[in-house]
Amino acid sequence: MARVIFNRKISSDYYRMRILCPEIASRAKPGQFIMVRITELLDPLLRRPFGIHRLCHERDKHTDNNSPSCIEILYKIVGKGTIVLSEKKKGEGIDLMGPLGNGFYLEQNIETAVIVAGGIGVAPLFSLAQVLKGVKGKNTSRDKLTIFIGGENRKDILCLNDFKKIGARVVVSTIDGSLGTKGLVTDLLVNFLRKHSPLETKNLKLFGCGPLPMLRTLSEIAFYKNIPCQVSLESRMACGVGACQGCAVPTEINKEGDRVVLYQRACKEGPVFDSTIIFWDYKSILLKV
Amino acid sequence: MKQLHKKIDLSVDIGGLKMRNPVMAASGTFGYGEEYEEHVPIDHLGALITKGISLKPHSGNPPPRLVETTGGMLNAIGLQNIGVKALIKEKIPNLMKFGTPIIVNVFGSTLREYGEVARILDGIDAIKGLEVNISCPNIKRGGISFGTDPRQVFKVVSKIRKASALPIMVKLSPNVTDITTIARSAEEAGADVLSLINTLTGMAVDVDNRIPKLGNITGGLSGPAIKPIALRMVWEVYNKVNIPIVGIGGIFNTYDALEFIIVGASAIQIGTAHFINPSVAMEVINGLENYLRDNHIGTIQDLVGSLETPTFSIL
Ligand SMILES: Cc1cc2nc3c(=O)[nH]c(=O)nc-3n(C[C@H](O)[C@H](O)[C@H](O)COP(=O)(O)OP(=O)(O)OC[C@H]3O[C@@H](n4cnc5c(N)ncnc54)[C@H](O)[C@@H]3O)c2cc1C
Ligand SMILES: Cc1cc2nc3c(=O)[nH]c(=O)nc-3n(C[C@H](O)[C@H](O)[C@H](O)COP(=O)(O)O)c2cc1C
Ligand code: FES
């Protein structure tokens, strides 16, 4: 069974847990997730999904060339399950399923990448940045990987130094202006694209994770600028393996010339999707997730 | 003398369904089997029941489709499925390799559709039985569920009986006033086995936004919360019919399974528990074996309906 290496409070509502689980860590890709059994008892009942935040070893922070033996999850306390999870102690066993789902699709020749993170949406994006840096070599300049991190206030801005340490450029915004630029994180992206000529952004790739309205705006920007964009979506899950159809996300696909709505499973076909296929106009998912 | 390593035989034959043990995966909780391939030794299961299948593919309900509730969960998947043709072409070949009996769960929105699906599935070697989900809206009758009206149940089951030579298991809805009258109708129409219960209709509300927590407003409750109701219904039906019963509802461990068997179930299905503990079926199979051995009981059949009820009362 997997074992908790540490479970640290990093600010009022956020925790970081490192877990020793070589079978999962050695196969995990950024954007994939795990299903955590919160308790052996039956309350809370269902497993909880968490993105793979970091691939690492038991002691050192970052992964070297050896295959990683640990994963980390970064989580926000929002309800019963995450409260119970935050009480897990170092050395305790923890029941995980994973790695699950399809991670980010990473081509070999990604020249420049921009990552847009909203709140706790930053969690799976750190492992993505780790790998993007790896793909391109340690010596690539900061300009090649930019992270925009946004939140309500300064408390919601996580992982700032971690991103800096791996050599990425980090820009922050908060709604209340308590850290970085005041405003929406997607405005940072709009400014960025305004400052760079279409030629400069020709080979740009966008990646995002965060609240649905943010992802929708991100997707619209990507669409108008014709930039490939992958988003990681959240959905209520029960099985996490594709069996129950509970995590369905409405997508629009082309079928014999018509756009038709097709439900795809966030846990199986996702949680990462090409932003152009998501049927964003779905009121019920906008309201709830 | 206690024989420690005596081989325990868990095999059962219920209404023509032969299984190496009485533990099945419930419809809709095990996908088309392949989803759990990596997580469960599927060839150990007594049988695998597919997601509900209809004549044409169904796209399903708008999200959110799930809510956790105390001791259970509500689902409103909307019977999303790939349709019977795609099942046969794309899923059955893969499922066959496990060597586990496959039971196809079928439904329709008209009588004709039920019959048609059953006919298409008849004669396919790998399929060992049909489970008929009668908890579906009958579109010809304003969307009232077939499963709530004994006459409609009789018609559906007769239709399928005519269309198929396979063992037929009729899955009863608990959302009725008297489950035994429905059970009797299914038996009279020629059902070989009854399985119960399907989910109980329920609801959950988001009070901040004053909206339902499910896209479909209402959904089906499953999990530990429904077990006492399911047990009571199995016991009631056991006392009224002469065909075997398969118990379903909140089975999470061996003791839960035993409770169902003792009140009259010849076999059981596990649903929601797979989501929490994918090894649950294996644990229950081992647990049943140990229980029989420890209590010197020869077969599962010896335990079925072995409930002893009090024989006296104080006036
Ligand atoms: C693929 C994926 C990756 C995720 N990664 C992370 C992560 O890295 N860090 C993090 O903090 N959170 C993440 N989440 C959200 C996280 O799963 C929920 O915050 C968590 O399940 C809440 O549980 P709870 O019992 O504390 O809250 P409650 O609100 O009490 O939970 C009740 C039910 O709703 C579900 N639920 C509640 N909020 C969400 C949500 N936002 N998304 C999906 N289901 C939800 C729960 O799983 C549970 O079934 C992820 C969700 C998904 C789908
Ligand atoms: C997500 C989900 C999907 C289901 N889909 C079906 C279905 O397609 N057909 C059916 O007859 N029952 C379906 N069921 C009902 C289960 O097979 C079972 O009867 C019910 O969940 C009670 O058992 P449990 O408490 O062990 O889950 C579904 C249940 C769940 C939770
Ligand atoms: S959570 Fe069950 S299919 Fe995705």
PDB file of C-alpha atoms in Angstrom, chain A residues 6 9 96 137 170 178 206 209 222 257 282:
ATOM      1  CA  PHE A   6       4.330  14.068   4.704  1.00  0.00           C
ATOM      2  CA  LYS A   9      -0.405  22.578   5.706  1.00  0.00           C
ATOM      3  CA  LEU A  96      -4.896   5.023  -4.088  1.00  0.00           C
ATOM      4  CA  GLY A 137      16.281  20.824 -21.482  1.00  0.00           C
ATOM      5  CA  VAL A 170       5.786  33.506 -13.420  1.00  0.00           C
ATOM      6  CA  SER A 178      -3.383  41.753  -2.910  1.00  0.00           C
ATOM      7  CA  LEU A 206      -1.622  26.842 -24.144  1.00  0.00           C
ATOM      8  CA  CYS A 209      -6.715  24.340 -15.283  1.00  0.00           C
ATOM      9  CA  ALA A 222      -7.300  30.412 -27.812  1.00  0.00           C
ATOM     10  CA  GLY A 257     -20.783  17.537 -41.307  1.00  0.00           C
ATOM     11  CA  TYR A 282     -23.873  23.944 -20.893  1.00  0.00           C
TER      12      TYR A 282
END
